[in-house]
Amino acid sequence: MGTELGKYKVCVSARSTDKEIMGKAQDGGIVTQLFAFALEKGIIDGAIVAGPGARPWQPRPFIATTREELLSARGTKYNISPQVSWLKEATRSFGMDKVGIVGTPCQMQAVRKAQLYPVGMRDVPDKVALAVGIFCMENFPYKSIQMIVEDHAGTKLQATKKMEIGKGKFTVITERGASVALPLKVTHKYEQPGCHVCLDYVANLGDISTGSVGSPDGWSTVFIRTKKGEETWNKAIAAGCFETKPIEQVKPGLELVTKLANEKISKNKKTVEERATFGVNKALRNPYL
Ligand code: FAD
Ligand code: SF4
């Protein structure tokens, strides 16, 4: 196996058995179910999630300390939610000893950096109790989401029930049930430029990472990566929180996850190399050269 999927102990296809969570989950409700279970069992004191913000579909990170608050954050918001900015807040202002956090692969990298080199993050290293990474091919600025939904899909952000990226389309689903599927070639130009040098698709540094790709609709692909992740996952399974299937038994399975991870990495490596020709990434890679 290559390194594109990161290290993991087990990979399964799964979905939550909780109908309320599934009612508004993006995929298999893995993130919300895991945190709800961890909160109930005292594995975490709270979780940094991306809840509703000031404008429709603009996420706002906050620390959920109840099941209701966790449920209010369900669903993917395709723009930046500065999750890590709340890590210090959680340990200091909220005095939490066991913090959960969900984030994109780059945010998982930031969490691990904060733990390894806690400059300005003195209270953080031993207090990250569960880091859940979500797969990520690209992200968008908020203005771009407005343009994609309102100008290209011809619908209103306020009237949007769900957005999803999959099967080569950016799909906008309205509260009244209409759906507009845009080819990704329409949305490419709106992606954050920073995402074009990102070399992680499946959140290699999460305790557990999850995304829709590889699993059937309404299910999620889940990588259990660390000892901490495995302990929580096994307890959640024993409590009946998830229905699971071996990843080898679902279609399209890990083959598609691997293909997309490789495509992201090789495309973005080219951008890194191009940028190095005018010095940008060279400086980023090693500031002392
Ligand atoms: P739910 O139980 O619905 O909970 C979702 C959780 O994600 C919530 O806790 C919420 O706080 C958090 N969240 C929502 N938006 C953000 C955000 N912007 N930043 C950080 N946390 C957030 N999956 C793929 O398989 N392939 C992809 O290419 C892919 N690209 C993605 C790109 C972006 C920008 C994002 C945010 C997610 C992407 N995902 C991708 C992940 C996927 O859309 C789901 O978020 C994931 O499968 C979790 O679904 P769930 O049903 O388990 O989560
Ligand atoms: Fe972060 Fe990479 Fe996703 Fe962009 S593509 S949001 S840099 S994980």
CSV table of C-alpha atoms and ligand atoms in Angstrom, one decimal:
chain,number,residue,atom,x,y,z
A,1,MET,CA,0.0,0.0,0.0
A,2,GLY,CA,1.2,3.5,-0.8
A,3,THR,CA,1.2,6.4,1.7
A,4,GLU,CA,-1.8,8.2,0.1
A,5,LEU,CA,-4.2,6.9,2.7
A,6,GLY,CA,-1.9,7.4,5.7
A,7,LYS,CA,-1.5,4.9,8.5
A,8,TYR,CA,-4.6,3.2,9.8
A,9,LYS,CA,-5.6,0.2,11.9
A,10,VAL,CA,-8.9,-0.6,10.3
A,11,CYS,CA,-11.1,0.8,7.5
A,12,VAL,CA,-14.8,0.2,7.4
A,13,SER,CA,-17.9,1.6,5.8
A,14,ALA,CA,-20.4,2.8,8.5
A,15,ARG,CA,-23.4,4.8,9.4
A,16,SER,CA,-25.0,5.9,12.6
A,17,THR,CA,-27.9,3.9,14.0
A,18,ASP,CA,-29.4,7.1,15.5
A,19,LYS,CA,-32.3,8.3,13.3
A,20,GLU,CA,-32.2,11.8,14.7
A,21,ILE,CA,-28.5,12.2,13.9
A,22,MET,CA,-29.0,10.7,10.4
A,23,GLY,CA,-31.9,13.1,9.7
A,24,LYS,CA,-29.5,16.0,8.8
A,25,ALA,CA,-26.1,14.3,8.7
A,26,GLN,CA,-24.0,15.0,5.6
A,27,ASP,CA,-23.2,11.3,5.1
A,28,GLY,CA,-23.2,8.5,7.6
A,29,GLY,CA,-23.4,10.9,10.6
A,30,ILE,CA,-20.0,9.5,11.8
A,31,VAL,CA,-18.7,12.8,13.2
A,32,THR,CA,-21.8,13.8,15.2
A,33,GLN,CA,-22.4,10.3,16.4
A,34,LEU,CA,-18.8,9.9,17.6
A,35,PHE,CA,-18.8,13.2,19.5
A,36,ALA,CA,-22.3,12.5,21.0
A,37,PHE,CA,-21.2,9.1,22.3
A,38,ALA,CA,-17.9,10.5,23.6
A,39,LEU,CA,-19.7,13.3,25.4
A,40,GLU,CA,-22.2,11.0,26.9
A,41,LYS,CA,-19.4,8.7,28.2
A,42,GLY,CA,-17.1,11.4,29.4
A,43,ILE,CA,-14.4,10.7,26.8
A,44,ILE,CA,-14.6,14.4,25.9
A,45,ASP,CA,-15.8,17.4,27.8
A,46,GLY,CA,-16.9,19.1,24.6
A,47,ALA,CA,-16.1,19.3,20.9
A,48,ILE,CA,-15.0,22.1,18.6
A,49,VAL,CA,-17.5,21.9,15.7
A,50,ALA,CA,-18.5,24.1,12.8
A,51,GLY,CA,-22.0,25.5,13.5
A,52,PRO,CA,-24.1,28.0,11.7
A,53,GLY,CA,-22.5,31.4,11.4
A,54,ALA,CA,-23.7,35.0,10.8
A,55,ARG,CA,-24.6,34.3,7.1
A,56,PRO,CA,-26.3,31.3,5.6
A,57,TRP,CA,-23.9,28.4,5.1
A,58,GLN,CA,-21.0,30.3,6.6
A,59,PRO,CA,-19.7,28.1,9.4
A,60,ARG,CA,-18.7,29.4,12.9
A,61,PRO,CA,-16.6,27.2,15.1
A,62,PHE,CA,-17.8,26.8,18.6
A,63,ILE,CA,-17.5,24.4,21.5
A,64,ALA,CA,-20.4,22.0,21.7
A,65,THR,CA,-21.1,20.7,25.2
A,66,THR,CA,-24.5,19.2,24.6
A,67,ARG,CA,-26.0,16.7,22.2
A,68,GLU,CA,-28.3,19.5,20.9
A,69,GLU,CA,-25.3,21.7,20.1
A,70,LEU,CA,-23.6,18.9,18.3
A,71,LEU,CA,-26.7,18.2,16.2
A,72,SER,CA,-26.9,21.9,15.3
A,73,ALA,CA,-23.5,21.6,13.5
A,74,ARG,CA,-24.4,18.6,11.3
A,75,GLY,CA,-23.7,18.9,7.6
A,76,THR,CA,-20.8,20.1,5.5
A,77,LYS,CA,-20.3,23.8,4.9
A,78,TYR,CA,-18.0,24.2,2.0
A,79,ASN,CA,-16.0,27.2,3.3
A,80,ILE,CA,-13.5,27.9,5.9
A,81,SER,CA,-14.3,27.3,9.5
A,82,PRO,CA,-11.3,28.2,11.7
A,83,GLN,CA,-11.6,25.3,14.0
A,84,VAL,CA,-8.1,25.4,15.5
A,85,SER,CA,-8.5,28.9,16.7
A,86,TRP,CA,-10.8,27.5,19.4
A,87,LEU,CA,-8.4,25.0,20.8
A,88,LYS,CA,-6.7,27.3,23.2
A,89,GLU,CA,-10.0,28.8,24.2
A,90,ALA,CA,-11.4,25.3,25.0
A,91,THR,CA,-8.5,24.4,27.3
A,92,ARG,CA,-8.1,27.9,28.9
A,93,SER,CA,-11.4,29.8,28.9
A,94,PHE,CA,-13.6,26.7,29.1
A,95,GLY,CA,-11.1,24.8,31.3
A,96,MET,CA,-11.6,21.6,29.4
A,97,ASP,CA,-9.2,18.7,30.0
A,98,LYS,CA,-10.6,16.5,27.2
A,99,VAL,CA,-11.3,18.3,23.9
A,100,GLY,CA,-12.8,16.9,20.7
A,101,ILE,CA,-12.2,18.6,17.4
A,102,VAL,CA,-13.4,18.0,13.8
A,103,GLY,CA,-11.5,19.5,10.9
A,104,THR,CA,-10.2,19.2,7.4
A,105,PRO,CA,-6.8,17.5,6.8
A,106,CYS,CA,-4.9,20.8,7.0
A,107,GLN,CA,-6.6,21.5,10.4
A,108,MET,CA,-5.6,18.1,11.6
A,109,GLN,CA,-2.0,19.0,10.7
A,110,ALA,CA,-2.3,22.2,12.7
A,111,VAL,CA,-3.7,20.3,15.7
A,112,ARG,CA,-0.8,17.9,15.7
A,113,LYS,CA,1.7,20.8,15.3
A,114,ALA,CA,0.1,22.6,18.2
A,115,GLN,CA,0.6,19.4,20.2
A,116,LEU,CA,4.2,18.8,19.1
A,117,TYR,CA,5.4,22.5,19.3
A,118,PRO,CA,3.0,24.2,21.7
A,119,VAL,CA,4.3,27.7,21.2
A,120,GLY,CA,1.5,29.8,22.6
A,121,MET,CA,-0.5,26.6,23.1
A,122,ARG,CA,1.0,25.6,26.5
A,123,ASP,CA,-2.2,24.0,27.8
A,124,VAL,CA,-3.1,22.1,24.6
A,125,PRO,CA,-0.8,19.0,24.0
A,126,ASP,CA,-2.3,16.5,26.4
A,127,LYS,CA,-5.9,17.7,26.1
A,128,VAL,CA,-6.9,16.7,22.6
A,129,ALA,CA,-9.0,13.6,23.4
A,130,LEU,CA,-10.5,12.9,20.0
A,131,ALA,CA,-9.5,14.5,16.7
A,132,VAL,CA,-11.8,13.6,13.8
A,133,GLY,CA,-10.6,14.4,10.4
A,134,ILE,CA,-12.8,14.8,7.3
A,135,PHE,CA,-11.7,14.0,3.8
A,136,CYS,CA,-11.1,17.1,1.7
A,137,MET,CA,-10.4,17.6,-2.0
A,138,GLU,CA,-10.8,21.4,-1.9
A,139,ASN,CA,-12.4,24.3,-0.1
A,140,PHE,CA,-13.9,27.6,-1.1
A,141,PRO,CA,-14.0,31.2,0.1
A,142,TYR,CA,-17.5,32.3,1.3
A,143,LYS,CA,-18.0,34.7,-1.6
A,144,SER,CA,-17.3,31.8,-4.0
A,145,ILE,CA,-20.0,29.7,-2.4
A,146,GLN,CA,-22.4,32.6,-2.9
A,147,MET,CA,-21.5,32.8,-6.5
A,148,ILE,CA,-21.7,29.0,-7.1
A,149,VAL,CA,-25.1,28.6,-5.4
A,150,GLU,CA,-26.7,31.9,-6.4
A,151,ASP,CA,-25.2,32.6,-9.9
A,152,HIS,CA,-24.4,29.2,-11.2
A,153,ALA,CA,-27.1,27.0,-9.6
A,154,GLY,CA,-29.6,29.8,-9.7
A,155,THR,CA,-30.9,29.2,-6.2
A,156,LYS,CA,-30.7,31.1,-2.9
A,157,LEU,CA,-28.3,30.2,-0.1
A,158,GLN,CA,-31.2,30.7,2.5
A,159,ALA,CA,-33.3,28.2,0.5
A,160,THR,CA,-30.4,25.6,0.3
A,161,LYS,CA,-30.8,22.4,2.4
A,162,LYS,CA,-27.6,20.7,1.5
A,163,MET,CA,-24.5,20.9,-0.7
A,164,GLU,CA,-22.4,18.0,-1.7
A,165,ILE,CA,-19.5,17.2,-3.9
A,166,GLY,CA,-19.3,13.8,-5.5
A,167,LYS,CA,-19.4,11.8,-8.7
A,168,GLY,CA,-17.8,14.8,-10.5
A,169,LYS,CA,-20.5,17.3,-9.6
A,170,PHE,CA,-21.1,20.1,-7.1
A,171,THR,CA,-24.8,19.5,-6.2
A,172,VAL,CA,-27.0,22.1,-4.5
A,173,ILE,CA,-30.3,20.7,-3.0
A,174,THR,CA,-33.0,23.1,-2.0
A,175,GLU,CA,-35.4,22.9,1.0
A,176,ARG,CA,-38.2,22.3,-1.6
A,177,GLY,CA,-36.4,19.3,-2.9
A,178,ALA,CA,-35.0,20.6,-6.2
A,179,SER,CA,-31.4,19.7,-7.0
A,180,VAL,CA,-28.9,21.4,-9.4
A,181,ALA,CA,-25.8,19.5,-10.3
A,182,LEU,CA,-22.9,21.6,-11.6
A,183,PRO,CA,-19.9,20.0,-13.3
A,184,LEU,CA,-16.8,20.5,-11.2
A,185,LYS,CA,-15.2,22.3,-14.1
A,186,VAL,CA,-17.6,25.2,-13.3
A,187,THR,CA,-16.5,25.4,-9.7
A,188,HIS,CA,-12.7,24.7,-10.0
A,189,LYS,CA,-11.9,28.4,-10.5
A,190,TYR,CA,-13.4,29.3,-7.2
A,191,GLU,CA,-11.3,26.9,-5.1
A,192,GLN,CA,-9.0,28.4,-2.5
A,193,PRO,CA,-5.5,28.7,-4.2
A,194,GLY,CA,-4.0,27.3,-1.0
A,195,CYS,CA,-5.8,24.0,-1.5
A,196,HIS,CA,-3.8,23.5,-4.7
A,197,VAL,CA,-0.6,22.7,-2.7
A,198,CYS,CA,-2.3,20.5,-0.2
A,199,LEU,CA,-1.1,16.9,-0.2
A,200,ASP,CA,-3.5,15.2,2.1
A,201,TYR,CA,-6.9,13.9,1.0
A,202,VAL,CA,-8.1,11.6,3.8
A,203,ALA,CA,-6.9,13.5,7.0
A,204,ASN,CA,-3.9,11.3,7.7
A,205,LEU,CA,-3.4,12.8,11.1
A,206,GLY,CA,-6.9,12.3,12.6
A,207,ASP,CA,-7.5,9.8,15.3
A,208,ILE,CA,-10.4,8.8,13.1
A,209,SER,CA,-11.0,10.1,9.6
A,210,THR,CA,-14.1,10.0,7.5
A,211,GLY,CA,-15.7,11.0,4.2
A,212,SER,CA,-18.3,9.8,1.8
A,213,VAL,CA,-16.1,8.7,-1.0
A,214,GLY,CA,-15.8,4.9,-1.3
A,215,SER,CA,-19.1,4.1,0.4
A,216,PRO,CA,-22.7,4.0,-0.9
A,217,ASP,CA,-25.0,7.0,-0.4
A,218,GLY,CA,-25.8,7.6,3.2
A,219,TRP,CA,-22.8,5.6,4.4
A,220,SER,CA,-19.3,6.8,5.2
A,221,THR,CA,-15.8,5.5,4.8
A,222,VAL,CA,-14.0,5.5,8.1
A,223,PHE,CA,-10.3,5.1,8.9
A,224,ILE,CA,-9.5,4.3,12.5
A,225,ARG,CA,-6.0,5.4,12.8
A,226,THR,CA,-4.7,5.8,16.4
A,227,LYS,CA,-5.0,3.9,19.7
A,228,LYS,CA,-7.1,6.7,21.0
A,229,GLY,CA,-9.4,6.5,18.0
A,230,GLU,CA,-9.6,2.7,18.2
A,231,GLU,CA,-10.6,2.8,21.9
A,232,THR,CA,-13.4,5.2,21.3
A,233,TRP,CA,-14.5,3.5,18.1
A,234,ASN,CA,-14.7,0.1,19.7
A,235,LYS,CA,-16.7,1.4,22.7
A,236,ALA,CA,-19.1,3.1,20.3
A,237,ILE,CA,-19.5,-0.1,18.3
A,238,ALA,CA,-20.1,-2.1,21.5
A,239,ALA,CA,-22.8,0.4,22.4
A,240,GLY,CA,-24.6,-0.1,19.1
A,241,CYS,CA,-23.9,3.4,17.8
A,242,PHE,CA,-22.9,2.3,14.3
A,243,GLU,CA,-23.8,-0.2,11.6
A,244,THR,CA,-20.7,-1.3,9.8
A,245,LYS,CA,-19.6,-3.3,6.7
A,246,PRO,CA,-16.1,-4.4,5.8
A,247,ILE,CA,-14.8,-1.9,3.3
A,248,GLU,CA,-13.9,-4.8,0.9
A,249,GLN,CA,-17.6,-5.6,0.7
A,250,VAL,CA,-18.9,-2.2,-0.5
A,251,LYS,CA,-18.7,-0.5,-3.8
A,252,PRO,CA,-16.8,1.6,-5.0
A,253,GLY,CA,-14.6,0.9,-2.0
A,254,LEU,CA,-11.0,1.8,-1.3
A,255,GLU,CA,-10.0,1.6,-4.9
A,256,LEU,CA,-11.8,4.9,-5.6
A,257,VAL,CA,-10.5,6.5,-2.4
A,258,THR,CA,-6.9,5.6,-3.4
A,259,LYS,CA,-7.4,6.9,-6.9
A,260,LEU,CA,-8.8,10.3,-5.8
A,261,ALA,CA,-6.1,10.6,-3.1
A,262,ASN,CA,-3.4,9.9,-5.7
A,263,GLU,CA,-5.0,12.3,-8.2
A,264,LYS,CA,-5.1,15.1,-5.6
A,265,ILE,CA,-1.5,14.5,-4.5
A,266,SER,CA,0.1,14.3,-7.9
A,267,LYS,CA,-1.9,17.3,-9.3
A,268,ASN,CA,-0.9,19.4,-6.2
A,269,LYS,CA,2.7,18.3,-6.2
A,270,LYS,CA,3.0,19.8,-9.7
A,271,THR,CA,1.7,23.1,-8.3
A,272,VAL,CA,4.2,22.9,-5.5
A,273,GLU,CA,7.0,22.3,-8.0
A,274,GLU,CA,5.7,25.1,-10.3
A,275,ARG,CA,5.6,27.5,-7.4
A,276,ALA,CA,9.1,26.5,-6.3
A,277,THR,CA,10.4,27.8,-9.7
A,278,PHE,CA,9.6,31.3,-8.4
A,279,GLY,CA,10.6,30.6,-4.9
A,280,VAL,CA,7.3,30.5,-3.1
A,281,ASN,CA,7.2,26.9,-1.8
A,282,LYS,CA,10.9,26.6,-1.5
A,283,ALA,CA,10.8,29.2,1.2
A,284,LEU,CA,7.9,27.6,2.8
A,285,ARG,CA,9.5,24.1,2.9
A,286,ASN,CA,12.7,25.3,4.5
A,287,PRO,CA,13.0,28.9,5.7
A,288,TYR,CA,16.7,28.5,6.4
A,289,LEU,CA,17.7,27.8,2.8
B,1,FAD,P1,-22.0,15.0,10.2
B,1,FAD,O1,-22.4,14.2,11.3
B,1,FAD,O2,-23.0,15.6,9.3
B,1,FAD,O3,-21.1,16.2,10.8
B,1,FAD,C1,-20.3,17.1,10.0
B,1,FAD,C2,-19.3,17.7,10.9
B,1,FAD,O4,-18.4,18.4,10.1
B,1,FAD,C3,-19.9,18.7,11.9
B,1,FAD,O5,-19.4,18.4,13.2
B,1,FAD,C4,-19.4,20.0,11.4
B,1,FAD,O6,-19.0,20.8,12.5
B,1,FAD,C5,-18.1,19.7,10.6
B,1,FAD,N1,-17.9,20.6,9.5
B,1,FAD,C6,-18.8,21.0,8.6
B,1,FAD,N2,-18.3,21.9,7.8
B,1,FAD,C7,-17.0,22.1,8.2
B,1,FAD,C8,-15.9,22.9,7.7
B,1,FAD,N3,-16.0,23.7,6.7
B,1,FAD,N4,-14.7,22.7,8.4
B,1,FAD,C9,-14.6,21.9,9.4
B,1,FAD,N5,-15.6,21.1,9.9
B,1,FAD,C10,-16.8,21.2,9.3
B,1,FAD,N6,-15.6,14.0,1.8
B,1,FAD,C11,-15.3,13.2,0.8
B,1,FAD,O7,-15.6,12.0,0.8
B,1,FAD,N7,-14.6,13.7,-0.3
B,1,FAD,C12,-14.3,15.0,-0.4
B,1,FAD,O8,-13.7,15.4,-1.4
B,1,FAD,C13,-14.7,15.9,0.6
B,1,FAD,N8,-14.4,17.2,0.6
B,1,FAD,C14,-14.8,18.0,1.6
B,1,FAD,C15,-14.5,19.4,1.6
B,1,FAD,C16,-14.8,20.2,2.6
B,1,FAD,C17,-14.4,21.7,2.6
B,1,FAD,C18,-15.4,19.7,3.8
B,1,FAD,C19,-15.7,20.6,5.0
B,1,FAD,C20,-15.8,18.3,3.8
B,1,FAD,C21,-15.4,17.5,2.7
B,1,FAD,N9,-15.7,16.1,2.8
B,1,FAD,C22,-15.4,15.3,1.7
B,1,FAD,C23,-16.3,15.5,4.0
B,1,FAD,C24,-17.8,15.3,3.9
B,1,FAD,O9,-18.5,16.3,3.2
B,1,FAD,C25,-18.4,15.2,5.3
B,1,FAD,O10,-18.1,16.3,6.1
B,1,FAD,C26,-17.9,14.0,6.1
B,1,FAD,O11,-18.2,12.8,5.4
B,1,FAD,C27,-18.6,13.9,7.5
B,1,FAD,O12,-20.0,13.5,7.3
B,1,FAD,P2,-20.8,13.0,8.5
B,1,FAD,O13,-22.2,12.6,8.0
B,1,FAD,O14,-20.0,12.0,9.3
B,1,FAD,O15,-20.8,14.3,9.4
B,2,SF4,FE1,-7.3,22.3,3.9
B,2,SF4,FE2,-6.2,20.9,1.9
B,2,SF4,FE3,-8.9,20.9,2.3
B,2,SF4,FE4,-7.7,23.0,1.3
B,2,SF4,S1,-7.8,21.0,0.3
B,2,SF4,S2,-9.2,23.0,3.0
B,2,SF4,S3,-5.7,23.0,2.4
B,2,SF4,S4,-7.3,20.1,3.7
